[in-house]
N, CA, C and O atoms as a DFTB+ gen file, in Angstrom:
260 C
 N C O
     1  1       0.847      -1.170       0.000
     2  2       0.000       0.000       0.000
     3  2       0.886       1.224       0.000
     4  3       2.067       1.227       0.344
     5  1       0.090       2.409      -0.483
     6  2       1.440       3.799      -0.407
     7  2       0.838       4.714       0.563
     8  3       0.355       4.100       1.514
     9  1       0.718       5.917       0.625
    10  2       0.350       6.883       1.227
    11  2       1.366       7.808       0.837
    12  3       2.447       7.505       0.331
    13  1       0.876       9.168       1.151
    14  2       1.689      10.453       0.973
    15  2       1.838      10.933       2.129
    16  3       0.688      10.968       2.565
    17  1       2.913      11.559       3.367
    18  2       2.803      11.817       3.972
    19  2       3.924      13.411       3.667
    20  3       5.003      13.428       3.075
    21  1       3.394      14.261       4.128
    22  2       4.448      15.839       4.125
    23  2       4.554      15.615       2.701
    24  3       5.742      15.920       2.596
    25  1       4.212      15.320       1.561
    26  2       4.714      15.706       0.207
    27  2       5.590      14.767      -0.049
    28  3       6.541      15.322      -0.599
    29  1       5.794      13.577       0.060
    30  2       6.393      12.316      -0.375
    31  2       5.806      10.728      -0.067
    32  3       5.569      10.105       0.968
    33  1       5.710      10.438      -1.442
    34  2       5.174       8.902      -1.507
    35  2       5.286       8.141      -1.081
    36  3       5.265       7.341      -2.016
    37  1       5.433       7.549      -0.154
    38  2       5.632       6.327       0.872
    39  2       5.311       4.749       0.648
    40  3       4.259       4.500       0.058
    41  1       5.914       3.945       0.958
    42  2       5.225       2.574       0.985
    43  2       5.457       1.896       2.017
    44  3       6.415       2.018       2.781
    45  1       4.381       0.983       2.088
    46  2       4.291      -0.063       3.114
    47  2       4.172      -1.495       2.702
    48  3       3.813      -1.757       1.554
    49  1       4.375      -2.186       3.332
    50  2       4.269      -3.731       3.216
    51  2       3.573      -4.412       4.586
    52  3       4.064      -4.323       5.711
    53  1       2.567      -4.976       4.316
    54  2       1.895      -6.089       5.291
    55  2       2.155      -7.351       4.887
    56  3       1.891      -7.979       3.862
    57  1       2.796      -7.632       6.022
    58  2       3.165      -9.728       6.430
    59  2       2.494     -10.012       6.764
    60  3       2.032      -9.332       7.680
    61  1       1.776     -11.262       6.380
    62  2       0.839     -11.896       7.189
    63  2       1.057     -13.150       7.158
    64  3       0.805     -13.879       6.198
    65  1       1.624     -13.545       8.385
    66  2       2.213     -14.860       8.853
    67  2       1.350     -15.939       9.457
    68  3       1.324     -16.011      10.686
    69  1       0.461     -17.002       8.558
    70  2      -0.134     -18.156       9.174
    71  2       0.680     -18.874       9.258
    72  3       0.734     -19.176      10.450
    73  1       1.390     -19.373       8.741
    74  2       2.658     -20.622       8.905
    75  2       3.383     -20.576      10.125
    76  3       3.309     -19.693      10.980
    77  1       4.146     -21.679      10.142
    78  2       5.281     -21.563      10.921
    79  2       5.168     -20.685      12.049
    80  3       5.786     -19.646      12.280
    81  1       3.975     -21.468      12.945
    82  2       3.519     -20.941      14.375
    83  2       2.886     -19.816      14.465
    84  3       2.230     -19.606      15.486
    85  1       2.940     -18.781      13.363
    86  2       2.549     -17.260      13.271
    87  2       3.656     -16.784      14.167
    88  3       3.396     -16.105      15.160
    89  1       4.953     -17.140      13.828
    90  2       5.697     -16.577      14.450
    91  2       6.601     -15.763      13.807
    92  3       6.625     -16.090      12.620
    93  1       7.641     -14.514      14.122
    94  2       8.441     -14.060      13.293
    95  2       9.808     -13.576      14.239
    96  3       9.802     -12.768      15.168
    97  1      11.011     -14.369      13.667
    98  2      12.251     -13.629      13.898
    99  2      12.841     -12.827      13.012
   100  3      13.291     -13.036      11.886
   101  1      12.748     -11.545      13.924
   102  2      13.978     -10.624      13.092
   103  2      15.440     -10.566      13.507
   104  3      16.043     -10.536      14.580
   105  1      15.760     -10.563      12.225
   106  2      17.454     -10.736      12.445
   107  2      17.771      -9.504      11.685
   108  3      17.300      -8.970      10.681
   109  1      18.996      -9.164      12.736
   110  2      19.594      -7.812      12.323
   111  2      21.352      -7.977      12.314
   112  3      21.917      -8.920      12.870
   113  1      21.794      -7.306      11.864
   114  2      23.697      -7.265      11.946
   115  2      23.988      -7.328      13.079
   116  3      23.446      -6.509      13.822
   117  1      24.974      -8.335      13.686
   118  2      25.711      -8.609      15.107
   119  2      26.362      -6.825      14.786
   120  3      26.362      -6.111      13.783
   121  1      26.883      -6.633      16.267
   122  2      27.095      -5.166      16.395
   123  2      28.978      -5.251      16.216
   124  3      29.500      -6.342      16.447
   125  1      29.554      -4.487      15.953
   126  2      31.138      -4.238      15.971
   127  2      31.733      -4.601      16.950
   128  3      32.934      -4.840      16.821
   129  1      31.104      -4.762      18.241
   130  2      32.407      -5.433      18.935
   131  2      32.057      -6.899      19.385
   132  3      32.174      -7.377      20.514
   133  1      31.552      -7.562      18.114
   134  2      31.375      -9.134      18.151
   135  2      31.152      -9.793      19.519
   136  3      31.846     -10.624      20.106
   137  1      29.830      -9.116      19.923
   138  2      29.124      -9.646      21.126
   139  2      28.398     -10.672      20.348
   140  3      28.529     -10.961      19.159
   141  1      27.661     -11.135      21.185
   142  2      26.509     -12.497      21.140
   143  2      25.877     -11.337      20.491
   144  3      26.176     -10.143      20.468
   145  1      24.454     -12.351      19.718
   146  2      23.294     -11.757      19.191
   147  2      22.806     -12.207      19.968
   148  3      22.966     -13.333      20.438
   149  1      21.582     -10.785      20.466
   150  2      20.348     -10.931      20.896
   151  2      19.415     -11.883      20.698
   152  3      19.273     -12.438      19.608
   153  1      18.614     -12.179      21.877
   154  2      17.635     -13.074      21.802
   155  2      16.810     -12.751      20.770
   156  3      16.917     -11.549      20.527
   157  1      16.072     -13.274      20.091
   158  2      14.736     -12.323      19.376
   159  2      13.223     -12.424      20.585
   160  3      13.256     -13.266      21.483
   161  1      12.480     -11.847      20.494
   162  2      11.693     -11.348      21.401
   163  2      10.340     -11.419      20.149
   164  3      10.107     -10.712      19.169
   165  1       9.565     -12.746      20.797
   166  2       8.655     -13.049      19.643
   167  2       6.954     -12.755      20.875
   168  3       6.778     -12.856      22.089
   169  1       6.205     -12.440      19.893
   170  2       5.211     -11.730      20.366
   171  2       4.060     -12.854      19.643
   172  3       4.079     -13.207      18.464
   173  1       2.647     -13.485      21.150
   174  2       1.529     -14.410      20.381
   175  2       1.033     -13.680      19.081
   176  3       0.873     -12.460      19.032
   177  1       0.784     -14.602      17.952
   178  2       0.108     -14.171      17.339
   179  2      -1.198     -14.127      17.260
   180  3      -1.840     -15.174      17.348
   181  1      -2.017     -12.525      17.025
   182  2      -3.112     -12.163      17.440
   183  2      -4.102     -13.101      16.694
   184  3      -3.606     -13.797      15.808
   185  1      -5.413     -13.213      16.927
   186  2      -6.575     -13.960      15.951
   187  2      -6.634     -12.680      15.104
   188  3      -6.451     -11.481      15.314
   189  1      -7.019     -13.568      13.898
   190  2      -7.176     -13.072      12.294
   191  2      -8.672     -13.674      12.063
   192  3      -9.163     -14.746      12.416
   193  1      -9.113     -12.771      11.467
   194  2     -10.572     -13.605      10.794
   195  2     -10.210     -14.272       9.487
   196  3      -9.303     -13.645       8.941
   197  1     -10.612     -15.349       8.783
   198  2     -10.283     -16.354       7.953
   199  2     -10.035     -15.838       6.703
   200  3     -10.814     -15.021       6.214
   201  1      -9.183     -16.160       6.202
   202  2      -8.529     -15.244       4.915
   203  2      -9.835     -15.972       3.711
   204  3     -10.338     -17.094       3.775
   205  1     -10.077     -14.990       2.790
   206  2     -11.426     -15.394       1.992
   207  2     -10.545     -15.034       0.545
   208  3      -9.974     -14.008       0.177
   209  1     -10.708     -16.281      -0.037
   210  2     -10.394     -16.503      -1.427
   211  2     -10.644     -15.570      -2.614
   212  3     -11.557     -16.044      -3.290
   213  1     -10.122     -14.279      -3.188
   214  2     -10.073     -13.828      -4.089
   215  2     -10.892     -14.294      -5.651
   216  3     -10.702     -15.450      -6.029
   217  1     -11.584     -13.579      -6.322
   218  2     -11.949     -14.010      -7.350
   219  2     -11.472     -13.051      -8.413
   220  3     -11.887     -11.908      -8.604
   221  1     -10.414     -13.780      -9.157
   222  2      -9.611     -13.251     -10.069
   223  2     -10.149     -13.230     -11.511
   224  3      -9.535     -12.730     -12.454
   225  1     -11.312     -13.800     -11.590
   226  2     -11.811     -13.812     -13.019
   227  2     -11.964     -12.915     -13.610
   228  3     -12.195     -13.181     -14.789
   229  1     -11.949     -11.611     -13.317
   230  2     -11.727     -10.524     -14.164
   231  2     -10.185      -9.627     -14.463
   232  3     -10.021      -8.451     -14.789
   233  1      -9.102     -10.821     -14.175
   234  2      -7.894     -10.695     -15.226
   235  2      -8.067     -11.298     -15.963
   236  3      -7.183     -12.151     -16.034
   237  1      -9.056     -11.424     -16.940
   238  2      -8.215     -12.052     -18.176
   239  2      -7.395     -11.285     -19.443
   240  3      -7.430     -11.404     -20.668
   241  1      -6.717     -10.525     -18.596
   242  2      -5.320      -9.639     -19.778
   243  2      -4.721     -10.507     -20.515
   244  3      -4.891     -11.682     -20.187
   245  1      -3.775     -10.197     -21.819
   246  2      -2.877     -11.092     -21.970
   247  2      -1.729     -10.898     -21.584
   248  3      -1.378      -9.758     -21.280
   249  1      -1.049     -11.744     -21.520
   250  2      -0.132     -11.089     -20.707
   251  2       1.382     -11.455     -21.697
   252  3       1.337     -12.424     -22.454
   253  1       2.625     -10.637     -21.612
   254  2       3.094     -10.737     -23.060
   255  2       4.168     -11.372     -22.868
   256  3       5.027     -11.284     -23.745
   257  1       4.522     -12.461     -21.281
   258  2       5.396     -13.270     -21.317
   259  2       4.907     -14.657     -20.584
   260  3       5.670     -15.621     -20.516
């Protein structure tokens, strides 16, 4: 999705994680003085109402590859 915020175009991205527990690790760069990496710090995943199947029948473009 985009939005404009102050006079510049913006984008966003939504994850939406059913798999793999609904869980998510983020991993970031170990820091410069080659400590351990951080734990990751994982949060329940909230209830979702049931994802509802798209009806795509009105692409039929051609498509040129």
């Amino acid at each position: 999705r985009s939005y404009e915020q102050d006079g510049v175009k913006k984008y966003a991205t939504d994850i939406v994680i059913s798999g793999f527990n609904g869980t998510l690790q983020m991993l970031d760069r170990r820091d410069d003085a080659g400590g351990a990496p951080r734990p990751a710090a994982t949060a329940p995943a909230a209830a979702q109402d049931p994802i509802t199947p798209v009806d795509n029948s009105g692409f039929d473009d051609d498509i040129p590859f």
